[in-house]
Tab-separated table of C-alpha atoms and ligand atoms in Angstrom:
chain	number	residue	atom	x	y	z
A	2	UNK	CA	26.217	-8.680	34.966
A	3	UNK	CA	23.408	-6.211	34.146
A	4	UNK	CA	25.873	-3.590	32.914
A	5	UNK	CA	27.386	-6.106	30.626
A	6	UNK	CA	24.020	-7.380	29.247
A	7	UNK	CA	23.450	-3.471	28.115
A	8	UNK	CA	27.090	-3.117	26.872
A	9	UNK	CA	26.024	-5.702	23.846
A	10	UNK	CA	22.346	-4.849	23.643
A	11	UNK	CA	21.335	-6.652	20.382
A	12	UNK	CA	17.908	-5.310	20.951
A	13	UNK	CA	19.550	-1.897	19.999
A	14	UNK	CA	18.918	-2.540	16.730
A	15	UNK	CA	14.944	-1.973	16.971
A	16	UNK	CA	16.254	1.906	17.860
A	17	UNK	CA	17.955	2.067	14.655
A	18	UNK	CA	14.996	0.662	12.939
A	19	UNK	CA	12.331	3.491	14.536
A	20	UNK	CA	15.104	5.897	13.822
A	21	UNK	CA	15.158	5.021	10.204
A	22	UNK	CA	11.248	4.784	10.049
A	23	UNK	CA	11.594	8.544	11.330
A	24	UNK	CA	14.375	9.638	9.043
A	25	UNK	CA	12.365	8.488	5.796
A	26	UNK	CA	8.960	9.769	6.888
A	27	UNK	CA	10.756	13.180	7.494
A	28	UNK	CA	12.790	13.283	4.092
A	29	UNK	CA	9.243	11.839	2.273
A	30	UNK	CA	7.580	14.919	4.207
A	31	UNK	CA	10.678	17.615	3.090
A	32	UNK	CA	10.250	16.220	-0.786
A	33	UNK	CA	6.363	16.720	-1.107
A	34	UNK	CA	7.336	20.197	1.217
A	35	UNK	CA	9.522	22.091	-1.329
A	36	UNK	CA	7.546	20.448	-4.585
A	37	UNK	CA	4.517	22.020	-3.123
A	38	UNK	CA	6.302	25.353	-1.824
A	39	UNK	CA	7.170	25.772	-5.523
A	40	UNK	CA	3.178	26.340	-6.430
A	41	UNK	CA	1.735	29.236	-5.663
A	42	UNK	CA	-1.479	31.003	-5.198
A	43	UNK	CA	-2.657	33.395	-7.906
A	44	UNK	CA	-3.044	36.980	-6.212
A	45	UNK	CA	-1.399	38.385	-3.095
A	46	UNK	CA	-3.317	35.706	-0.544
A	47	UNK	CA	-0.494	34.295	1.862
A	48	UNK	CA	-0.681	32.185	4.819
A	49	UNK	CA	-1.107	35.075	7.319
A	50	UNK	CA	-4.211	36.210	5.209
A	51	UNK	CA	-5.427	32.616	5.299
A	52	UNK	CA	-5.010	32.230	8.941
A	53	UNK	CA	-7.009	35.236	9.297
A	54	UNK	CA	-9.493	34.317	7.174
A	55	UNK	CA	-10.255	30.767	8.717
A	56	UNK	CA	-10.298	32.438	12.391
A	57	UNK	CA	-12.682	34.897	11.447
A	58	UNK	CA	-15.353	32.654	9.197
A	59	UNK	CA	-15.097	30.611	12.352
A	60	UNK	CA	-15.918	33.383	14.952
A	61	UNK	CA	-12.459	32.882	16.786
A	62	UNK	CA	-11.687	36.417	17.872
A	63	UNK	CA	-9.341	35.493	20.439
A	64	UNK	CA	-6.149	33.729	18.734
A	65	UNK	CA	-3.142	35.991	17.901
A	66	UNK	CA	-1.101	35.141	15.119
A	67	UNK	CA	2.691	35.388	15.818
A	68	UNK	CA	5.829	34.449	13.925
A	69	UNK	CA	8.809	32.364	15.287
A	70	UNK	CA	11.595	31.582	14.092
A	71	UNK	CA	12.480	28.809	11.511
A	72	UNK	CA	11.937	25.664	9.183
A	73	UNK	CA	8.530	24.194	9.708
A	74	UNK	CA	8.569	24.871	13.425
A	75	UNK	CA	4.498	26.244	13.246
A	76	UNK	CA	2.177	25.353	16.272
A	77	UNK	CA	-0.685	26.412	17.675
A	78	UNK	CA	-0.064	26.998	21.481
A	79	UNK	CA	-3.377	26.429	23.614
A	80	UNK	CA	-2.200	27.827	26.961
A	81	UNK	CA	-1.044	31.212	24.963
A	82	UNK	CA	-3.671	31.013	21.816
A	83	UNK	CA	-1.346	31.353	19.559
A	84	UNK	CA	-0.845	30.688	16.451
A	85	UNK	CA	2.492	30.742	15.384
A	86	UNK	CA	3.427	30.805	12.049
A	87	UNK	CA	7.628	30.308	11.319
A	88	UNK	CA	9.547	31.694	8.554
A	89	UNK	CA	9.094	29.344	5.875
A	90	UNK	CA	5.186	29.977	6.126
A	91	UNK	CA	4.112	33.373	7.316
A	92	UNK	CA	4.146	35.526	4.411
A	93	UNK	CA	4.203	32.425	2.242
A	94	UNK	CA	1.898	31.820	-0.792
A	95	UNK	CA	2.549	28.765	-1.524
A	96	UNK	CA	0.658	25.415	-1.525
A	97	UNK	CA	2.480	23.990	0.689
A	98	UNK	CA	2.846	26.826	3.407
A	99	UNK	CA	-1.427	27.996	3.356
A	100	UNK	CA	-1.868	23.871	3.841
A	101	UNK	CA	0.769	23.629	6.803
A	102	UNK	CA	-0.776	26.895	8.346
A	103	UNK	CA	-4.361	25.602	7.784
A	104	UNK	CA	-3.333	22.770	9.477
A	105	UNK	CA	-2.228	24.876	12.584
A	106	UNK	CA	-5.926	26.701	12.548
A	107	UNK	CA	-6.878	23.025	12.814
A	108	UNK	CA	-5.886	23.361	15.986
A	109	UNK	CA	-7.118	26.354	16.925
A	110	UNK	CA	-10.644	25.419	15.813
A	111	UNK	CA	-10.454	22.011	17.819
A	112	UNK	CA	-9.567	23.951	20.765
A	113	UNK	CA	-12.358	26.493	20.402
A	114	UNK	CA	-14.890	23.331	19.602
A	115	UNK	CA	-13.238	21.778	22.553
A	116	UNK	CA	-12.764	18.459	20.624
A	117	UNK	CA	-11.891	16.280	23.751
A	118	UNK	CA	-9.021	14.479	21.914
A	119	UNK	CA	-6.788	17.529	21.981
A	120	UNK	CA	-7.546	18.649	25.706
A	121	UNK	CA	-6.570	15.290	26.644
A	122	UNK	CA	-3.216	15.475	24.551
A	123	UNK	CA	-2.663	19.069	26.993
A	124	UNK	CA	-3.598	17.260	29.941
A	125	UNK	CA	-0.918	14.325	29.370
A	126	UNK	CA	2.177	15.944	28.163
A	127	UNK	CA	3.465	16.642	32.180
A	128	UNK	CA	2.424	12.574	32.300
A	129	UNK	CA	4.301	12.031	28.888
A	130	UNK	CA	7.017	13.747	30.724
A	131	UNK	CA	7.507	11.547	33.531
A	132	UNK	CA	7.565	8.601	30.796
A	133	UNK	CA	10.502	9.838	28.829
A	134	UNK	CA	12.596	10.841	32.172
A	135	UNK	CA	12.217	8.140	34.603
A	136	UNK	CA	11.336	4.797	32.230
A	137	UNK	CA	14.904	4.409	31.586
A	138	UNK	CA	16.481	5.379	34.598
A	139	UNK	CA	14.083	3.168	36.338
A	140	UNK	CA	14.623	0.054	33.994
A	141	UNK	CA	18.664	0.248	34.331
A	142	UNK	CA	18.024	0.283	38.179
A	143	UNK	CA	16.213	-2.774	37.719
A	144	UNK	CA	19.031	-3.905	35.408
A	145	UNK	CA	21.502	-3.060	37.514
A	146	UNK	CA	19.842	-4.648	41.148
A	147	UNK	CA	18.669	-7.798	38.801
A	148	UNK	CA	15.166	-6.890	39.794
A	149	UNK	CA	12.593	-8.003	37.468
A	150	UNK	CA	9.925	-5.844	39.659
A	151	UNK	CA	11.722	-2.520	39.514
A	152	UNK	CA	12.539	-3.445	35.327
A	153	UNK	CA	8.952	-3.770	34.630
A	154	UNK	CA	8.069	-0.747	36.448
A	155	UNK	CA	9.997	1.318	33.728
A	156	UNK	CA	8.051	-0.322	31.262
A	157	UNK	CA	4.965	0.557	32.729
A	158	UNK	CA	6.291	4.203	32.866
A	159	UNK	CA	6.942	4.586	29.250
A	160	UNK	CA	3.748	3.171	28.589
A	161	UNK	CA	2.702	7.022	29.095
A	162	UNK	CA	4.911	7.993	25.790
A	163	UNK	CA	3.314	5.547	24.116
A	164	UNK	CA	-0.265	6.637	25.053
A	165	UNK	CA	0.699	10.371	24.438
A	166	UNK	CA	1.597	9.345	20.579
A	167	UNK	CA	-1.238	7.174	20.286
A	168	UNK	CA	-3.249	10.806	21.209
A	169	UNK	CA	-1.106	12.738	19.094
A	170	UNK	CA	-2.263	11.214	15.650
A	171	UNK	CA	-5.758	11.463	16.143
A	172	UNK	CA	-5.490	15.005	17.224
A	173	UNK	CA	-2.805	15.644	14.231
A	174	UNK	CA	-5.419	13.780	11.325
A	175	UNK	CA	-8.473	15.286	12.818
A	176	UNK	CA	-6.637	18.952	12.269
A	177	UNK	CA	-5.569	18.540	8.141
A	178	UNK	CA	-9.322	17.155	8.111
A	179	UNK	CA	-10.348	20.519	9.379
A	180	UNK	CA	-7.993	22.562	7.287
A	181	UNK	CA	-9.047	21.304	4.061
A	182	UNK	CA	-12.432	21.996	5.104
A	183	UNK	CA	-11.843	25.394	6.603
A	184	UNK	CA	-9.781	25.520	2.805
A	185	UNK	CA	-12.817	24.450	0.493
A	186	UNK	CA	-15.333	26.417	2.194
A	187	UNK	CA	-13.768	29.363	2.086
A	188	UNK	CA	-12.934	29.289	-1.801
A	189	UNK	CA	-8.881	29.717	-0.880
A	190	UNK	CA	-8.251	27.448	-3.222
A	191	UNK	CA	-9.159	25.146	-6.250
A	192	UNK	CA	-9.895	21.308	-5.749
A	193	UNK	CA	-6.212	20.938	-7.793
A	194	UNK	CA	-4.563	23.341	-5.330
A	195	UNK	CA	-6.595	21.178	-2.489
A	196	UNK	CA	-4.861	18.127	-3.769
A	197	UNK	CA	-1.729	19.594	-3.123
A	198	UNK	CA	-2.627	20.781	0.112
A	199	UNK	CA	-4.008	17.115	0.938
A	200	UNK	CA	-0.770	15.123	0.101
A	201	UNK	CA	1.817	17.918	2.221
A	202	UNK	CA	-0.646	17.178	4.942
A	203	UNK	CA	-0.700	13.382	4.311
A	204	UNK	CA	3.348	13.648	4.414
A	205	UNK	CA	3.228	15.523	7.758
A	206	UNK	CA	0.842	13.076	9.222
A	207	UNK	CA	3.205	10.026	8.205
A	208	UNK	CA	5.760	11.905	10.266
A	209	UNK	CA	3.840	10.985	13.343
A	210	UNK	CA	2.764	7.462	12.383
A	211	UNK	CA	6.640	7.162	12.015
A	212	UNK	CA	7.001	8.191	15.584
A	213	UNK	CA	4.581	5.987	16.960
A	214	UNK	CA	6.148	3.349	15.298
A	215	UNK	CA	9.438	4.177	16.667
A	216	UNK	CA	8.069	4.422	20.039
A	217	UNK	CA	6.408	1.016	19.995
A	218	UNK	CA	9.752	-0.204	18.794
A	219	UNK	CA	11.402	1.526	21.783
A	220	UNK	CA	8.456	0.142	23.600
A	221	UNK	CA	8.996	-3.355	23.176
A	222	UNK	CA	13.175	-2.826	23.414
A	223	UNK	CA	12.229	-2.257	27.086
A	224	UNK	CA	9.926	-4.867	27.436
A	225	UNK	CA	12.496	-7.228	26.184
A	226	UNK	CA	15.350	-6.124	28.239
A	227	UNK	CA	13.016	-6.075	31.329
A	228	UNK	CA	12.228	-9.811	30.509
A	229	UNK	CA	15.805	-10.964	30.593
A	230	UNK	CA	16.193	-9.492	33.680
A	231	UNK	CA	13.524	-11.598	34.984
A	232	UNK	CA	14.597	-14.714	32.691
A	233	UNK	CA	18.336	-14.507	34.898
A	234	UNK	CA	16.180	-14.532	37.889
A	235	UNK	CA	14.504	-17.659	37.221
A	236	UNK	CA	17.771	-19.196	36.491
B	1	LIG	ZN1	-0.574	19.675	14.208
């Protein structure tokens, strides 16, 4: 009976719905991208130099600055301090690539303020983890043994995806905040190149709004298959 009930899941559709939220933020985010990577910096400053720059007005002797491989794939790793700067950035001088690696000393300078927000995002991706693995497999158990108890339980499960993303944006805002800082004080750029910077970041921080949203939308998918399970148990 369970099995069925997921075979024509009509609550499937909110999926679609977070996965189109998603898809447009990250188009929106590639558009602003590439008009911005078309603007560049008078002079020979790239992003590297940036980086460097940024680190070293803010005493932060101990981050290395690698390069990895790819399209937009820049982080800052805590664990490592790294600060890894991919392809499409590195020895970029455009707009767009000094504000997305600006964004990544964010990060850095967060972690060397210890801004609490961003050690608690390290401290719950293992719990984040354990949301995204078991929340499902728990919920079709509960599906599948028509056990409201054990369906609910996977809810509360992938409540910790949803509290990882609600960490995530802070952490994400609070970081472009920084960089244009970091950007303006340091006389990178002018207050037009700024506004540049300010709407790529903008973009990349609608990326993650968009993935909250999808989450909550997964979020309540679960809650309301784990209701029916409990609504054929009343029956
Ligand atoms: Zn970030």
């Amino acid at each position: 009976m369970g099995l069925i009930y997921l075979l024509y899941d009509p609550t499937y559709v909110l999926v679609l719905l977070g996965a189109l939220i998603s898809i447009i933020a990250s188009v929106v985010m590639k558009i602003i991208f590439s008009i911005y990577n078309k603007q560049f910096l008078p002079g020979s400053t790239n992003a590297y130099d940036v980086c460097n720059a940024i680190l070293r007005d803010a005493y932060i002797n101990d981050v290395a600055i690698g390069h990895v491989h790819g399209n937009l794939s820049d982080h800052y790793n805590p664990t490592t301090k790294t600060l890894n700067l991919s392809d499409s950035t590195y020895r970029s001088s455009s707009i767009a690539a000094i504000g997305v690696a600006a964004h990544e000393c964010g990060h850095a300078l967060q972690h060397a303020d210890n801004y609490w927000p961003l050690k608690l995002r390290m401290l719950s991706v293992p719990v984040a983890n354990i949301g995204s693995w078991f929340s499902w497999p728990v919920l079709l158990l509960g599906v599948l043994l028509d056990s409201p108890t054990l369906a609910t339980a996977g809810v509360y499960i992938f409540l910790f995806v949803v509290g990882f993303q609600l960490i995530t944006l802070p952490v994400e805002i609070n970081a472009s905040r920084r960089a244009v800082k970091a950007l303006r004080e340091n006389c990178i750029m002018t207050e037009d190149e700024l506004a540049g910077v300010k709407k790529v970041l903008f973009a990349a921080a609608m990326t993650y709004v968009a993935a909250l949203a999808a989450t909550i939308l997964q979020l309540l998918r679960l809650m309301l298959i784990a209701a029916s399970v409990g609504g054929r148990r009343r029956r």
